Short mmCIF file of C-alpha atoms in Angstrom, two decimals:
data_model
loop_
_atom_site.label_atom_id
_atom_site.label_comp_id
_atom_site.label_asym_id
_atom_site.label_seq_id
_atom_site.Cartn_x
_atom_site.Cartn_y
_atom_site.Cartn_z
CA MET A 1 -33.21 -22.77 233.79
CA SER A 2 -31.11 -25.68 232.44
CA PHE A 3 -30.41 -26.50 228.81
CA THR A 4 -33.16 -28.73 227.36
CA LEU A 5 -32.64 -31.48 224.79
CA ALA A 6 -35.65 -33.19 223.15
CA ILE A 7 -35.14 -36.68 221.69
CA VAL A 8 -37.40 -37.14 218.66
CA GLY A 9 -37.86 -39.67 215.90
CA ARG A 10 -40.12 -42.39 214.51
CA PRO A 11 -41.55 -45.04 216.87
CA ASN A 12 -39.15 -47.76 218.03
CA VAL A 13 -35.88 -46.08 217.01
CA GLY A 14 -34.57 -46.23 220.62
CA LYS A 15 -35.53 -42.83 222.07
CA SER A 16 -36.56 -44.18 225.50
CA THR A 17 -33.48 -46.42 225.68
CA LEU A 18 -31.24 -43.40 225.06
CA PHE A 19 -33.26 -41.33 227.55
CA ASN A 20 -32.70 -43.96 230.25
CA ARG A 21 -29.00 -44.10 229.37
CA LEU A 22 -28.62 -40.31 229.76
CA VAL A 23 -30.52 -40.02 233.07
CA GLY A 24 -28.70 -43.06 234.47
CA LYS A 25 -31.81 -44.97 235.54
CA ARG A 26 -34.74 -46.85 234.02
CA LEU A 27 -37.38 -44.11 234.10
CA ALA A 28 -39.04 -44.61 230.72
CA LEU A 29 -40.78 -47.85 229.71
CA VAL A 30 -38.89 -49.75 227.00
CA ASP A 31 -40.29 -52.54 224.82
CA ASP A 32 -39.84 -53.88 221.29
CA GLN A 33 -43.46 -52.94 220.56
CA PRO A 34 -43.56 -49.54 218.79
CA GLY A 35 -45.46 -46.59 220.27
CA VAL A 36 -44.90 -47.41 223.96
CA THR A 37 -44.08 -43.78 224.85
CA ARG A 38 -47.03 -41.39 224.52
CA ASP A 39 -46.44 -38.50 226.92
CA LEU A 40 -43.45 -36.22 227.39
CA ARG A 41 -41.10 -37.45 230.12
CA GLU A 42 -38.40 -35.16 231.53
CA GLY A 43 -35.23 -36.19 233.36
CA GLU A 44 -31.97 -34.71 234.60
CA ALA A 45 -29.24 -35.99 232.27
CA ARG A 46 -25.52 -36.38 232.87
CA LEU A 47 -23.02 -36.77 230.05
CA GLY A 48 -19.45 -36.36 231.25
CA ASP A 49 -19.39 -32.97 232.95
CA LEU A 50 -22.49 -31.78 231.07
CA ARG A 51 -25.74 -31.37 233.02
CA PHE A 52 -28.99 -30.73 231.14
CA THR A 53 -32.69 -31.63 230.97
CA VAL A 54 -33.63 -34.33 228.48
CA ILE A 55 -37.17 -34.94 227.16
CA ASP A 56 -38.34 -38.32 225.89
CA THR A 57 -41.10 -37.87 223.29
CA ALA A 58 -43.66 -40.00 221.50
CA GLY A 59 -42.75 -41.46 218.13
CA LEU A 60 -43.47 -39.13 215.22
CA GLU A 61 -46.16 -40.56 212.93
CA GLN A 62 -48.14 -39.14 210.03
CA ALA A 63 -51.76 -39.12 211.23
CA THR A 64 -54.84 -36.91 211.39
CA ASP A 65 -54.90 -34.30 214.13
CA GLU A 66 -58.01 -35.84 215.75
CA SER A 67 -56.50 -39.32 216.14
CA LEU A 68 -54.50 -40.48 219.16
CA GLN A 69 -51.33 -40.60 217.04
CA GLY A 70 -52.05 -37.09 215.78
CA ARG A 71 -52.40 -35.75 219.33
CA MET A 72 -49.17 -37.53 220.27
CA ARG A 73 -47.39 -35.88 217.35
CA ALA A 74 -48.75 -32.45 218.35
CA LEU A 75 -47.37 -32.94 221.87
CA THR A 76 -43.98 -33.92 220.44
CA GLU A 77 -43.94 -30.87 218.16
CA ARG A 78 -44.68 -28.73 221.19
CA ALA A 79 -41.65 -30.22 222.95
CA VAL A 80 -39.55 -29.38 219.88
CA GLY A 81 -40.65 -25.76 220.17
CA MET A 82 -39.78 -25.61 223.90
CA ALA A 83 -36.38 -27.34 223.70
CA ASP A 84 -33.04 -25.60 223.15
CA ALA A 85 -31.94 -28.41 220.82
CA CYS A 86 -33.37 -31.59 219.28
CA LEU A 87 -31.66 -34.93 218.90
CA PHE A 88 -33.22 -36.56 215.84
CA LEU A 89 -32.84 -40.35 215.95
CA ILE A 90 -33.14 -42.70 213.02
CA ASP A 91 -32.74 -46.48 212.99
CA ALA A 92 -29.40 -47.17 211.28
CA ARG A 93 -30.35 -50.79 210.57
CA ALA A 94 -33.62 -49.84 208.86
CA GLY A 95 -32.04 -46.94 206.99
CA VAL A 96 -33.75 -43.65 206.11
CA LEU A 97 -37.50 -44.14 205.60
CA PRO A 98 -39.94 -41.68 203.96
CA ASP A 99 -41.27 -40.63 207.39
CA ASP A 100 -37.71 -39.73 208.46
CA GLU A 101 -37.43 -37.37 205.48
CA VAL A 102 -40.77 -35.73 206.31
CA PHE A 103 -39.88 -35.18 209.95
CA ALA A 104 -36.38 -33.96 209.11
CA GLY A 105 -38.05 -31.17 207.10
CA ILE A 106 -40.29 -30.30 210.07
CA LEU A 107 -37.28 -30.10 212.40
CA ARG A 108 -35.37 -27.85 210.01
CA ARG A 109 -38.26 -25.37 210.19
CA LYS A 110 -39.08 -25.63 213.91
CA SER A 111 -35.74 -26.04 215.67
CA ALA A 112 -32.61 -23.93 215.40
CA ASN A 113 -30.33 -26.67 216.72
CA VAL A 114 -30.79 -30.20 215.38
CA ILE A 115 -28.34 -33.03 216.08
CA LEU A 116 -28.74 -36.07 213.83
CA ALA A 117 -27.94 -39.50 215.27
CA ALA A 118 -28.13 -42.95 213.71
CA ASN A 119 -29.05 -45.29 216.57
CA LYS A 120 -28.57 -49.06 216.68
CA GLY A 121 -25.32 -48.31 214.90
CA GLU A 122 -23.27 -51.21 216.27
CA GLY A 123 -21.99 -53.70 213.68
CA SER A 124 -21.62 -53.63 209.92
CA ALA A 125 -25.39 -54.03 209.36
CA ALA A 126 -25.76 -50.34 210.21
CA ASP A 127 -23.14 -49.01 207.76
CA ALA A 128 -25.58 -48.37 204.90
CA GLY A 129 -28.10 -46.60 207.15
CA VAL A 130 -25.43 -44.25 208.53
CA LEU A 131 -24.42 -43.26 205.00
CA GLU A 132 -28.06 -42.69 203.98
CA ALA A 133 -28.48 -40.31 206.95
CA TYR A 134 -26.23 -37.74 205.23
CA GLY A 135 -29.02 -37.25 202.67
CA LEU A 136 -31.37 -35.76 205.30
CA GLY A 137 -29.48 -32.46 205.12
CA LEU A 138 -28.95 -32.21 208.89
CA GLY A 139 -25.19 -32.49 208.85
CA GLU A 140 -22.93 -35.39 209.80
CA PRO A 141 -24.81 -38.11 211.72
CA ILE A 142 -23.52 -39.40 215.05
CA ARG A 143 -23.25 -43.17 215.09
CA LEU A 144 -24.90 -44.30 218.34
CA SER A 145 -25.85 -47.42 220.22
CA ALA A 146 -28.13 -46.39 223.08
CA GLU A 147 -28.37 -49.98 224.27
CA HIS A 148 -24.60 -50.49 224.53
CA GLY A 149 -23.55 -46.91 225.31
CA GLU A 150 -21.51 -46.43 222.12
CA GLY A 151 -21.08 -43.02 220.48
CA LEU A 152 -21.77 -40.96 223.61
CA GLY A 153 -18.40 -39.23 223.25
CA GLU A 154 -19.45 -37.89 219.84
CA LEU A 155 -22.77 -36.77 221.34
CA TYR A 156 -20.84 -34.93 224.08
CA THR A 157 -18.76 -33.13 221.41
CA ALA A 158 -21.91 -32.01 219.59
CA LEU A 159 -23.76 -30.89 222.74
CA ALA A 160 -20.95 -29.12 224.62
CA PRO A 161 -20.77 -25.94 222.48
CA LEU A 162 -24.58 -25.63 222.37
CA ILE A 163 -24.83 -25.82 226.16
CA GLU A 164 -21.90 -23.43 226.59
CA ASP A 165 -23.52 -20.87 224.28
CA ALA A 166 -26.89 -21.21 226.06
CA GLU A 167 -25.31 -20.71 229.49
CA ALA A 168 -23.36 -17.68 228.26
CA GLU A 169 -26.59 -16.17 226.91
CA ILE A 170 -28.35 -16.73 230.26
CA ASP A 171 -25.44 -15.14 232.14
CA ALA A 172 -25.53 -12.13 229.83
CA GLU A 173 -29.27 -11.64 230.36
CA ALA A 174 -28.88 -11.99 234.13
CA ALA A 175 -26.09 -9.38 234.38
CA PRO A 176 -27.32 -5.91 235.50
CA GLU A 177 -27.16 -3.20 232.88
CA THR A 178 -26.12 -0.50 235.35
CA ASP A 179 -24.27 -0.51 238.62
CA VAL A 180 -26.41 -0.01 241.70
CA ASP A 181 -24.94 1.66 244.77
CA ILE A 182 -25.85 -0.09 248.00
CA GLU A 183 -25.48 1.90 251.21
CA ASP A 184 -23.32 0.20 253.82
CA ASP A 185 -23.76 1.27 257.40
CA GLY A 186 -20.87 -0.93 258.49
CA GLU A 187 -22.92 -2.98 260.94
CA ASP A 188 -23.15 -6.13 258.81
CA GLU A 189 -19.49 -6.37 257.83
CA GLY A 190 -18.37 -9.95 257.41
CA GLU A 191 -21.89 -11.36 257.14
CA THR A 192 -22.96 -13.28 254.02
CA LEU A 193 -26.38 -12.63 252.50
CA ARG A 194 -28.25 -15.92 252.01
CA MET A 195 -31.35 -16.31 249.89
CA PRO A 196 -34.10 -18.42 251.45
CA THR A 197 -34.07 -22.03 250.27
CA PRO A 198 -37.28 -22.97 248.39
CA ALA A 199 -39.46 -25.60 250.07
CA ARG A 200 -39.10 -29.17 248.84
CA PRO A 201 -41.97 -29.99 246.46
CA LEU A 202 -44.85 -32.02 247.88
CA GLN A 203 -44.99 -35.34 246.01
CA ILE A 204 -48.56 -36.12 244.85
CA ALA A 205 -49.52 -39.21 242.81
CA VAL A 206 -52.90 -39.31 241.04
CA MET A 207 -54.26 -42.86 240.69
CA GLY A 208 -57.46 -44.44 239.46
CA ARG A 209 -59.12 -46.69 236.93
CA PRO A 210 -58.67 -46.03 233.18
CA ASN A 211 -60.57 -42.99 231.87
CA ALA A 212 -61.22 -41.55 235.34
CA GLY A 213 -59.67 -38.26 234.16
CA LYS A 214 -56.24 -38.34 235.82
CA SER A 215 -54.32 -36.63 233.00
CA THR A 216 -57.11 -34.09 232.49
CA LEU A 217 -57.02 -33.26 236.21
CA ILE A 218 -53.26 -32.67 236.19
CA ASN A 219 -53.55 -30.53 233.05
CA ALA A 220 -56.19 -28.45 234.86
CA ILE A 221 -53.83 -27.96 237.82
CA LEU A 222 -50.96 -27.03 235.49
CA GLY A 223 -53.14 -24.68 233.45
CA GLU A 224 -51.88 -26.17 230.16
CA ASP A 225 -52.26 -29.31 228.03
CA ARG A 226 -49.01 -30.87 229.20
CA LEU A 227 -50.27 -34.47 229.30
CA LEU A 228 -51.94 -36.45 226.53
CA THR A 229 -55.71 -36.81 226.99
CA GLY A 230 -58.66 -38.10 225.00
CA PRO A 231 -61.77 -40.29 225.04
CA GLU A 232 -59.75 -43.49 224.68
CA ALA A 233 -59.18 -45.44 227.90
CA GLY A 234 -55.61 -46.29 228.89
CA ILE A 235 -53.83 -43.45 227.05
CA THR A 236 -51.25 -42.89 229.81
CA ARG A 237 -48.57 -45.58 230.02
CA ASP A 238 -45.55 -44.09 231.78
CA SER A 239 -45.81 -42.52 235.23
CA ILE A 240 -45.12 -38.94 234.20
CA SER A 241 -43.99 -36.41 236.81
CA VAL A 242 -44.35 -32.64 236.40
CA SER A 243 -43.53 -29.77 238.77
CA LYS A 244 -45.81 -26.84 239.54
CA ASP A 245 -46.30 -24.06 242.06
CA TRP A 246 -49.91 -24.90 242.93
CA GLN A 247 -51.59 -21.99 244.72
CA GLY A 248 -48.30 -21.14 246.44
CA THR A 249 -47.39 -24.76 247.24
CA PRO A 250 -44.45 -26.31 245.31
CA VAL A 251 -45.67 -29.75 244.17
CA ARG A 252 -44.50 -32.59 241.97
CA LEU A 253 -47.45 -34.36 240.38
CA TYR A 254 -47.26 -37.98 239.17
CA ASP A 255 -49.72 -39.04 236.48
CA THR A 256 -50.08 -42.83 236.52
CA ALA A 257 -51.54 -45.39 234.14
CA GLY A 258 -55.12 -46.49 234.76
CA MET A 259 -55.30 -49.72 236.75
CA ARG A 260 -57.72 -52.41 235.64
CA LYS A 261 -58.48 -55.74 237.32
CA LYS A 262 -55.42 -57.97 237.31
CA ALA A 263 -57.24 -60.70 235.36
CA LYS A 264 -57.91 -58.25 232.50
CA VAL A 265 -54.30 -57.13 232.19
CA GLN A 266 -52.75 -59.39 229.55
CA ASP A 267 -50.72 -57.00 227.40
CA LYS A 268 -47.04 -56.80 228.38
CA VAL A 269 -46.89 -53.01 228.03
CA GLU A 270 -49.96 -52.58 230.24
CA LYS A 271 -48.33 -54.76 232.89
CA LEU A 272 -45.23 -52.57 232.75
CA SER A 273 -47.42 -49.45 233.01
CA VAL A 274 -49.22 -50.74 236.12
CA SER A 275 -45.88 -51.66 237.74
CA ASP A 276 -44.60 -48.17 236.95
CA GLY A 277 -47.68 -46.67 238.60
CA ILE A 278 -47.22 -48.76 241.75
CA ARG A 279 -43.60 -47.60 241.87
CA ALA A 280 -44.82 -43.97 241.70
CA VAL A 281 -46.89 -44.57 244.86
CA LYS A 282 -43.69 -45.42 246.73
CA PHE A 283 -42.23 -42.00 245.78
CA ALA A 284 -45.41 -40.11 246.64
CA GLU A 285 -46.33 -38.54 249.96
CA VAL A 286 -49.99 -37.92 249.11
CA VAL A 287 -52.02 -40.21 246.84
CA VAL A 288 -55.14 -38.77 245.20
CA VAL A 289 -57.48 -41.68 244.40
CA LEU A 290 -59.59 -40.33 241.53
CA LEU A 291 -63.07 -41.83 241.08
CA ASP A 292 -65.61 -41.37 238.30
CA ALA A 293 -68.78 -39.81 239.76
CA GLN A 294 -70.90 -41.90 237.38
CA ILE A 295 -69.51 -45.24 238.65
CA PRO A 296 -67.75 -44.58 242.00
CA PHE A 297 -66.34 -47.10 244.45
CA GLU A 298 -65.98 -49.97 242.00
CA ALA A 299 -64.04 -52.97 243.31
CA GLN A 300 -60.91 -51.71 241.53
CA ASP A 301 -61.23 -48.28 243.16
CA LEU A 302 -61.25 -49.95 246.58
CA LYS A 303 -58.15 -51.98 245.71
CA ILE A 304 -56.29 -48.83 244.59
CA ALA A 305 -57.22 -46.99 247.81
CA ASP A 306 -56.19 -50.03 249.85
CA LEU A 307 -52.84 -50.16 248.02
CA ALA A 308 -52.14 -46.53 248.94
CA GLU A 309 -53.03 -47.22 252.58
CA ARG A 310 -50.86 -50.35 252.74
CA GLU A 311 -47.94 -48.37 251.32
CA GLY A 312 -48.44 -45.88 254.16
CA ARG A 313 -49.28 -42.85 252.00
CA ALA A 314 -51.59 -39.98 252.95
CA VAL A 315 -54.80 -40.49 250.95
CA VAL A 316 -57.29 -38.05 249.42
CA VAL A 317 -60.36 -39.38 247.59
CA ALA A 318 -61.48 -37.12 244.72
CA ILE A 319 -64.76 -37.60 242.84
CA ASN A 320 -64.28 -36.40 239.26
CA LYS A 321 -66.82 -35.41 236.56
CA TRP A 322 -68.94 -33.65 239.20
CA ASP A 323 -70.16 -31.22 236.53
CA LEU A 324 -72.31 -34.03 235.09
CA GLU A 325 -74.27 -34.54 238.33
CA ASP A 326 -77.78 -33.12 238.78
CA ASP A 327 -78.67 -34.07 242.39
CA ARG A 328 -75.31 -33.13 243.89
CA GLN A 329 -76.41 -32.93 247.54
CA GLY A 330 -78.06 -36.34 247.47
CA LYS A 331 -75.15 -37.90 245.57
CA LEU A 332 -72.58 -36.43 247.95
CA LYS A 333 -74.42 -37.79 250.99
CA ALA A 334 -74.54 -41.27 249.41
CA LEU A 335 -70.85 -41.10 248.50
CA LYS A 336 -69.85 -40.25 252.07
CA GLU A 337 -71.89 -43.17 253.41
CA ASP A 338 -70.33 -45.56 250.88
CA PHE A 339 -66.84 -44.25 251.70
CA ALA A 340 -67.28 -44.87 255.45
CA ARG A 341 -68.72 -48.34 254.82
CA LEU A 342 -66.35 -49.58 252.08
CA LEU A 343 -63.06 -48.04 253.25
CA PRO A 344 -63.09 -48.16 257.05
CA GLN A 345 -59.26 -48.24 257.10
CA LEU A 346 -59.33 -44.68 255.68
CA ARG A 347 -62.10 -43.37 257.91
CA GLY A 348 -62.00 -39.60 258.01
CA ALA A 349 -59.76 -39.15 254.95
CA PRO A 350 -60.65 -36.08 252.84
CA LEU A 351 -63.32 -36.64 250.17
CA VAL A 352 -63.69 -33.81 247.66
CA THR A 353 -65.64 -33.31 244.44
CA VAL A 354 -63.93 -31.88 241.37
CA SER A 355 -64.41 -31.34 237.67
CA ALA A 356 -61.14 -31.76 235.80
CA LEU A 357 -62.88 -30.51 232.64
CA THR A 358 -64.06 -27.18 234.08
CA GLY A 359 -61.46 -26.77 236.84
CA ARG A 360 -64.06 -26.45 239.60
CA GLY A 361 -63.06 -27.82 243.00
CA LEU A 362 -59.28 -27.60 242.47
CA ASP A 363 -58.93 -25.22 245.43
CA ARG A 364 -60.68 -27.77 247.68
CA LEU A 365 -58.42 -30.53 246.34
CA HIS A 366 -55.34 -28.40 247.06
CA ASP A 367 -56.43 -27.78 250.66
CA ALA A 368 -57.33 -31.46 251.14
CA CYS A 369 -53.84 -32.56 250.00
CA LEU A 370 -52.16 -30.16 252.43
CA SER A 371 -54.46 -31.28 255.27
CA ALA A 372 -53.75 -34.97 254.61
CA TYR A 373 -50.00 -34.27 254.45
CA LYS A 374 -50.11 -32.39 257.76
CA VAL A 375 -51.87 -35.28 259.52
CA TRP A 376 -49.42 -37.74 257.92
CA ASN A 377 -46.56 -35.87 259.64
CA ARG A 378 -48.27 -35.51 263.04
CA ARG A 379 -46.28 -36.34 266.20
CA VAL A 380 -47.74 -36.83 269.70
CA PRO A 381 -45.61 -36.23 272.86
CA THR A 382 -44.79 -39.41 274.82
CA ALA A 383 -46.19 -38.12 278.13
CA LYS A 384 -49.48 -37.27 276.48
CA LEU A 385 -49.61 -40.70 274.83
CA ASN A 386 -49.12 -42.55 278.12
CA ARG A 387 -51.81 -40.55 279.88
CA TRP A 388 -54.10 -41.37 276.98
CA LEU A 389 -53.17 -45.08 277.08
CA ALA A 390 -53.96 -45.27 280.80
CA GLY A 391 -57.40 -43.83 280.13
CA MET A 392 -58.05 -46.24 277.26
CA VAL A 393 -57.02 -49.24 279.38
CA GLU A 394 -59.18 -48.08 282.28
CA MET A 395 -62.17 -47.65 279.98
CA HIS A 396 -61.64 -50.97 278.17
CA PRO A 397 -59.01 -53.27 279.77
CA PRO A 398 -57.14 -55.79 277.60
CA PRO A 399 -58.41 -59.39 277.70
CA ALA A 400 -57.08 -61.93 280.21
CA PRO A 401 -56.37 -65.16 278.27
CA GLY A 402 -56.23 -68.12 280.64
CA GLY A 403 -56.97 -65.79 283.53
CA ARG A 404 -53.68 -63.92 283.04
CA ARG A 405 -54.17 -60.19 282.59
CA ILE A 406 -52.20 -58.49 279.77
CA LYS A 407 -50.46 -55.36 281.02
CA LEU A 408 -49.82 -52.38 278.72
CA ARG A 409 -46.87 -50.65 280.40
CA TYR A 410 -45.61 -47.92 278.10
CA MET A 411 -46.34 -46.23 274.74
CA THR A 412 -44.30 -44.00 272.45
CA GLN A 413 -44.42 -42.75 268.87
CA ALA A 414 -41.58 -44.34 266.90
CA LYS A 415 -42.05 -42.55 263.56
CA THR A 416 -44.12 -40.25 261.37
CA ARG A 417 -44.98 -40.41 257.66
CA PRO A 418 -47.22 -42.31 258.49
CA PRO A 419 -47.59 -42.12 262.29
CA GLY A 420 -46.19 -45.27 263.92
CA PHE A 421 -46.57 -46.21 267.59
CA VAL A 422 -45.07 -48.88 269.87
CA VAL A 423 -46.75 -50.26 273.03
CA MET A 424 -44.76 -52.33 275.54
CA ALA A 425 -46.94 -55.22 276.74
CA SER A 426 -46.48 -58.19 279.04
CA ILE A 427 -47.64 -60.86 276.55
CA PRO A 428 -48.17 -59.01 273.23
CA GLU A 429 -48.75 -62.16 271.19
CA LYS A 430 -52.00 -62.75 273.09
CA LEU A 431 -53.53 -59.37 272.22
CA PRO A 432 -56.36 -59.81 269.70
CA GLU A 433 -56.63 -57.76 266.52
CA SER A 434 -59.84 -56.18 267.82
CA TYR A 435 -57.93 -54.50 270.65
CA ARG A 436 -55.39 -53.10 268.17
CA ARG A 437 -58.26 -51.61 266.16
CA TYR A 438 -59.75 -50.18 269.37
CA LEU A 439 -56.51 -48.31 270.10
CA ILE A 440 -56.02 -47.17 266.49
CA ASN A 441 -59.55 -45.77 266.31
CA GLY A 442 -58.92 -43.99 269.62
CA LEU A 443 -55.70 -42.46 268.27
CA ARG A 444 -57.57 -41.17 265.21
CA GLU A 445 -60.32 -39.52 267.23
CA ASP A 446 -58.39 -38.20 270.23
CA PHE A 447 -55.31 -36.89 268.39
CA ASP A 448 -57.06 -35.65 265.24
CA MET A 449 -55.51 -38.07 262.75
CA PRO A 450 -58.40 -38.79 260.36
CA GLY A 451 -57.80 -40.91 257.30
CA THR A 452 -54.05 -41.36 257.61
CA PRO A 453 -52.57 -44.88 257.89
CA ILE A 454 -51.58 -45.62 261.50
CA ARG A 455 -49.03 -48.32 262.38
CA LEU A 456 -49.33 -49.80 265.89
CA ASN A 457 -46.97 -52.52 267.16
CA PHE A 458 -46.91 -54.36 270.48
CA ARG A 459 -43.63 -55.52 272.00
CA GLY A 460 -42.79 -57.65 274.99
CA GLN A 461 -40.30 -56.80 277.72
CA GLY A 462 -37.58 -58.88 276.12
CA ASP A 463 -37.92 -57.09 272.77
CA LYS A 464 -36.41 -53.88 274.11
CA ASN A 465 -33.19 -55.40 275.52
CA PRO A 466 -30.69 -56.05 272.71
CA PHE A 467 -28.20 -57.66 275.15
CA LYS A 468 -30.60 -60.29 276.49
CA GLY A 469 -29.14 -63.79 276.13
CA ARG A 470 -25.56 -62.64 275.55
CA LYS A 471 -22.78 -63.88 277.81
CA LYS A 472 -21.35 -61.39 280.23
CA SER A 473 -17.65 -60.60 279.77
CA THR A 474 -15.22 -58.83 282.08
CA PRO A 475 -14.27 -55.34 280.80
CA SER A 476 -10.66 -55.02 279.62
CA ARG A 477 -9.80 -52.51 282.39
CA LEU A 478 -10.96 -54.96 285.09
CA ARG A 479 -9.09 -57.84 283.47
CA LYS A 480 -5.90 -55.79 283.65
CA HIS A 481 -6.58 -54.83 287.29
CA LEU A 482 -7.27 -58.47 288.26
CA GLY A 483 -4.18 -59.65 286.45
CA LYS A 484 -6.09 -61.72 283.90
CA GLY A 485 -5.00 -62.21 280.36
CA PRO A 486 -7.13 -61.66 277.23
CA ALA A 487 -10.83 -62.48 277.37
CA GLY A 488 -11.40 -66.17 277.86
CA GLY A 489 -7.92 -66.67 279.45
#
């Protein structure tokens, strides 16, 4: 387990900017508006030769425990308790405020290792704030500029001994207390024992409209309140990723911001959140489209499912808040009919009912994700494909525009994730879209590929010859034998 550093402080002191600087990429949303970060975001940080886990936290605010700000503060305090060290940021230009003094006292009680840093420390305007920071009783402040990368050398100096001590402690705990004799029969001399490599985590993104229960669902899977939840719509802003061994399957779950209709999205931060969620889809392998059982298959739900299909992800549709339903059999039948009618491009994709609040249905959701992933990776042998294509053509021949029959000569699978196929045709540009759909539907049914996006392209004879149209040239060996000079001579 790597050393963990939590970055804490008031809103808008530059925590997310420093987080992005340490992980070397723009993972956390950054804006001048305070309170953009709400959940805990983890990243793998690099500082010189130091490697550690860094946690970006919500801004510390004095608020009641029941309020959104109070729940954000509780989540941040939990991160403080989990971390090996805390980096307490203040705004050097604003100086030490009363809230800084309150939270400095909290950190002294809750964290054994606190590093104080005065951010936005570039220029003479920050001099007074850096001097005031000494009064917090947390030692000498590091003068930082997260935006410009200044002061990172001093941060390295403060972190290095803490990380070294933590690693030494881990090594000491891992060392066996007594020597164990291992019998050697001499047969395996020279062989090296290798531990099995753990499977790569399955990437799952949970998407849906605001207040569909995405964060609550992921908390239920994790078995802990890791993500911020509540009755307010639109709590999640960043696309937060967390790892978990889910019923024996290593997974990485992405919680995304709720997506409203584009016309309703006016706030800059909400626009950034939606863009971050769309970016999470590109990293995912399986997308769980989470619907509210009370108002399922709204226009926005259909757009989200269509987005996942267009991006070529394996899709699972989950109906949340199922615990509130009375006539479950009747509702489920209606939902399946609506699904087949409204999302024909995902025909056959898994549809499961869950209750994120009670945890019921999570086993079905787990199995549905694995099933969708398996289909998404399916490959069909070329010989089998061509026998199938001949049967499809015989049953329903391609059209003959202008009396000229279109010939489908050969078919192969070019890729998986999602399955992609290529058909060589005599005049592919004349094939109507209806015939493409006919073949795609046949692939789904005959090769057991329900619900997954299928890519089918038609190519002409000339498309497969990369040398068509190029001038022929005499090989150099023949030129020498014929007594010719360089090419063109």
